[in-house]
């Protein structure tokens, strides 16, 4: 699940989880989908670990080319966990770093970030394709089936939208309760 930030500390929990070898997503034309692949090593180091994608196709033969799929490894950074000085520094996979082959130590987790660009001229339909995990130590590659439903809707261009993100709760409350025209701090 790309919405959950798994870490090396979650290795035991991840190792107990059931293998999931398929992923499904829905997108508009001009959209971008993301998924995460978690690769766990067992008792030996793994060398030249890669995740690659092939073309995706509909039953009608329409193609979403592999060049629209970006696969990069997440890089870990130190981040403070906890409040103020009471927190401790821990490693978190947080930077979508670079693609290609990586090595992985025994009993560790590697996280691949998959970005799937759906060009605006993509025909609507259900596209199926394969992402393949491989490494020197694997006897046979692991295939993951991806299915993407492309809707017959076009994502608006960034220039066509006007988004304002308000993060301060008092500013939002002042505006919507009609107290925003007074001096700042209308709500106490």
Coordinates of C-alpha atoms in Angstrom, one line a residue, residues 39-185:
X39 CA 10.9 -6.5 -1.7
X40 CA 12.1 -8.6 1.3
X41 CA 15.3 -10.5 1.4
X42 CA 15.8 -13.6 3.5
X43 CA 19.0 -15.1 4.9
X44 CA 21.4 -14.0 2.1
X45 CA 22.4 -10.7 0.5
X46 CA 20.8 -10.0 -2.9
X47 CA 22.7 -8.4 -5.8
X48 CA 21.5 -6.5 -8.8
X49 CA 17.9 -6.3 -7.6
X50 CA 15.7 -4.8 -10.4
X51 CA 12.1 -4.1 -11.1
X52 CA 11.2 -3.7 -14.8
X53 CA 8.0 -3.0 -16.7
X54 CA 6.7 -4.2 -20.0
X55 CA 4.0 -2.6 -22.2
X56 CA 0.4 -2.8 -20.9
X57 CA -2.4 -3.8 -23.3
X58 CA -6.1 -3.9 -23.5
X59 CA -7.9 -7.0 -25.0
X60 CA -8.5 -4.8 -28.1
X61 CA -4.8 -4.4 -28.5
X62 CA -4.4 -0.8 -27.4
X63 CA -1.0 -0.2 -25.7
X64 CA 0.2 1.8 -22.8
X65 CA 4.0 1.8 -23.5
X66 CA 6.5 0.8 -20.8
X67 CA 8.2 4.2 -21.3
X68 CA 5.3 5.7 -19.3
X69 CA 6.2 3.6 -16.3
X70 CA 8.9 5.0 -13.9
X71 CA 10.4 2.6 -11.3
X72 CA 12.7 4.1 -8.7
X73 CA 14.0 3.0 -5.3
X74 CA 13.1 4.9 -2.2
X75 CA 16.1 6.2 -0.3
X76 CA 16.1 6.3 3.5
X77 CA 16.7 9.4 5.5
X78 CA 17.1 10.2 9.2
X79 CA 14.0 11.8 10.6
X80 CA 13.0 12.8 14.1
X81 CA 10.2 10.8 15.7
X82 CA 8.4 12.2 18.7
X83 CA 7.9 15.7 20.1
X84 CA 10.7 18.2 20.7
X85 CA 13.8 16.8 22.3
X86 CA 12.1 13.6 23.5
X87 CA 12.1 12.1 20.0
X88 CA 14.7 9.8 18.5
X89 CA 16.2 9.7 15.0
X90 CA 15.1 6.8 12.8
X91 CA 15.5 5.8 9.2
X92 CA 12.5 6.3 6.9
X93 CA 12.4 5.5 3.2
X94 CA 11.2 8.9 2.0
X95 CA 13.0 10.1 -1.1
X96 CA 12.1 8.8 -4.5
X97 CA 15.7 8.4 -5.5
X98 CA 16.8 6.5 -8.6
X99 CA 16.0 3.5 -10.7
X100 CA 18.2 0.6 -11.9
X101 CA 19.8 -2.2 -10.0
X102 CA 20.5 -2.1 -6.2
X103 CA 21.9 -4.5 -3.7
X104 CA 20.0 -5.5 -0.6
X105 CA 21.4 -6.9 2.7
X106 CA 20.1 -10.1 4.2
X107 CA 16.8 -9.8 6.1
X108 CA 16.1 -6.3 4.9
X109 CA 13.4 -4.5 3.0
X110 CA 13.7 -2.5 -0.2
X111 CA 11.0 -0.2 -1.5
X112 CA 10.4 0.5 -5.2
X113 CA 8.1 3.4 -6.2
X114 CA 6.2 2.9 -9.4
X115 CA 4.8 5.9 -11.2
X116 CA 2.5 5.2 -14.1
X117 CA 1.9 8.2 -16.5
X118 CA -1.4 8.0 -18.5
X119 CA -0.9 10.2 -21.5
X120 CA -4.0 12.2 -22.6
X121 CA -4.2 10.4 -25.9
X122 CA -4.5 7.0 -24.2
X123 CA -7.7 5.2 -25.2
X124 CA -10.2 4.4 -22.5
X125 CA -10.1 0.7 -21.4
X126 CA -8.7 -1.9 -19.1
X127 CA -4.9 -2.3 -19.5
X128 CA -3.0 -5.2 -18.1
X129 CA 0.8 -5.6 -17.9
X130 CA 3.6 -7.1 -15.9
X131 CA 6.2 -5.7 -13.6
X132 CA 9.1 -8.2 -13.0
X133 CA 11.3 -8.4 -9.9
X134 CA 14.7 -10.0 -10.6
X135 CA 18.0 -10.4 -8.9
X136 CA 21.2 -12.6 -9.3
X137 CA 20.1 -14.9 -6.5
X138 CA 16.6 -15.6 -7.8
X139 CA 16.1 -18.9 -9.6
X140 CA 13.2 -17.3 -11.5
X141 CA 11.9 -13.8 -11.7
X142 CA 8.8 -12.8 -9.8
X143 CA 6.0 -11.4 -12.0
X144 CA 3.5 -8.9 -10.7
X145 CA 0.3 -8.3 -12.6
X146 CA -0.9 -4.7 -12.9
X147 CA -4.4 -3.8 -14.1
X148 CA -5.3 -0.2 -14.9
X149 CA -8.7 1.0 -15.9
X150 CA -8.4 4.2 -17.9
X151 CA -11.6 6.2 -17.8
X152 CA -12.9 8.2 -20.7
X153 CA -12.3 11.4 -18.8
X154 CA -9.4 13.9 -19.2
X155 CA -7.5 15.3 -16.2
X156 CA -7.5 19.1 -16.2
X157 CA -4.2 20.7 -16.9
X158 CA -2.5 22.3 -14.0
X159 CA -2.9 25.7 -15.5
X160 CA -6.7 25.1 -15.7
X161 CA -7.2 24.8 -12.0
X162 CA -7.0 27.3 -9.2
X163 CA -6.3 25.6 -5.9
X164 CA -5.8 27.3 -2.6
X165 CA -4.6 25.3 0.3
X166 CA -5.4 26.7 3.7
X167 CA -3.7 25.0 6.6
X168 CA -4.3 27.2 9.5
X169 CA -7.7 26.3 11.2
X170 CA -8.4 29.8 12.5
X171 CA -8.0 31.4 9.1
X172 CA -10.4 28.8 7.6
X173 CA -12.9 29.3 10.5
X174 CA -12.7 33.1 10.3
X175 CA -13.4 33.0 6.5
X176 CA -16.3 30.6 6.6
X177 CA -17.9 32.0 9.7
X178 CA -17.8 35.5 8.3
X179 CA -15.4 36.9 10.9
X180 CA -12.5 37.2 8.5
X181 CA -13.2 40.8 7.6
X182 CA -12.5 42.0 11.1
X183 CA -9.0 42.4 12.5
X184 CA -7.0 39.2 12.5
X185 CA -7.8 36.8 15.3

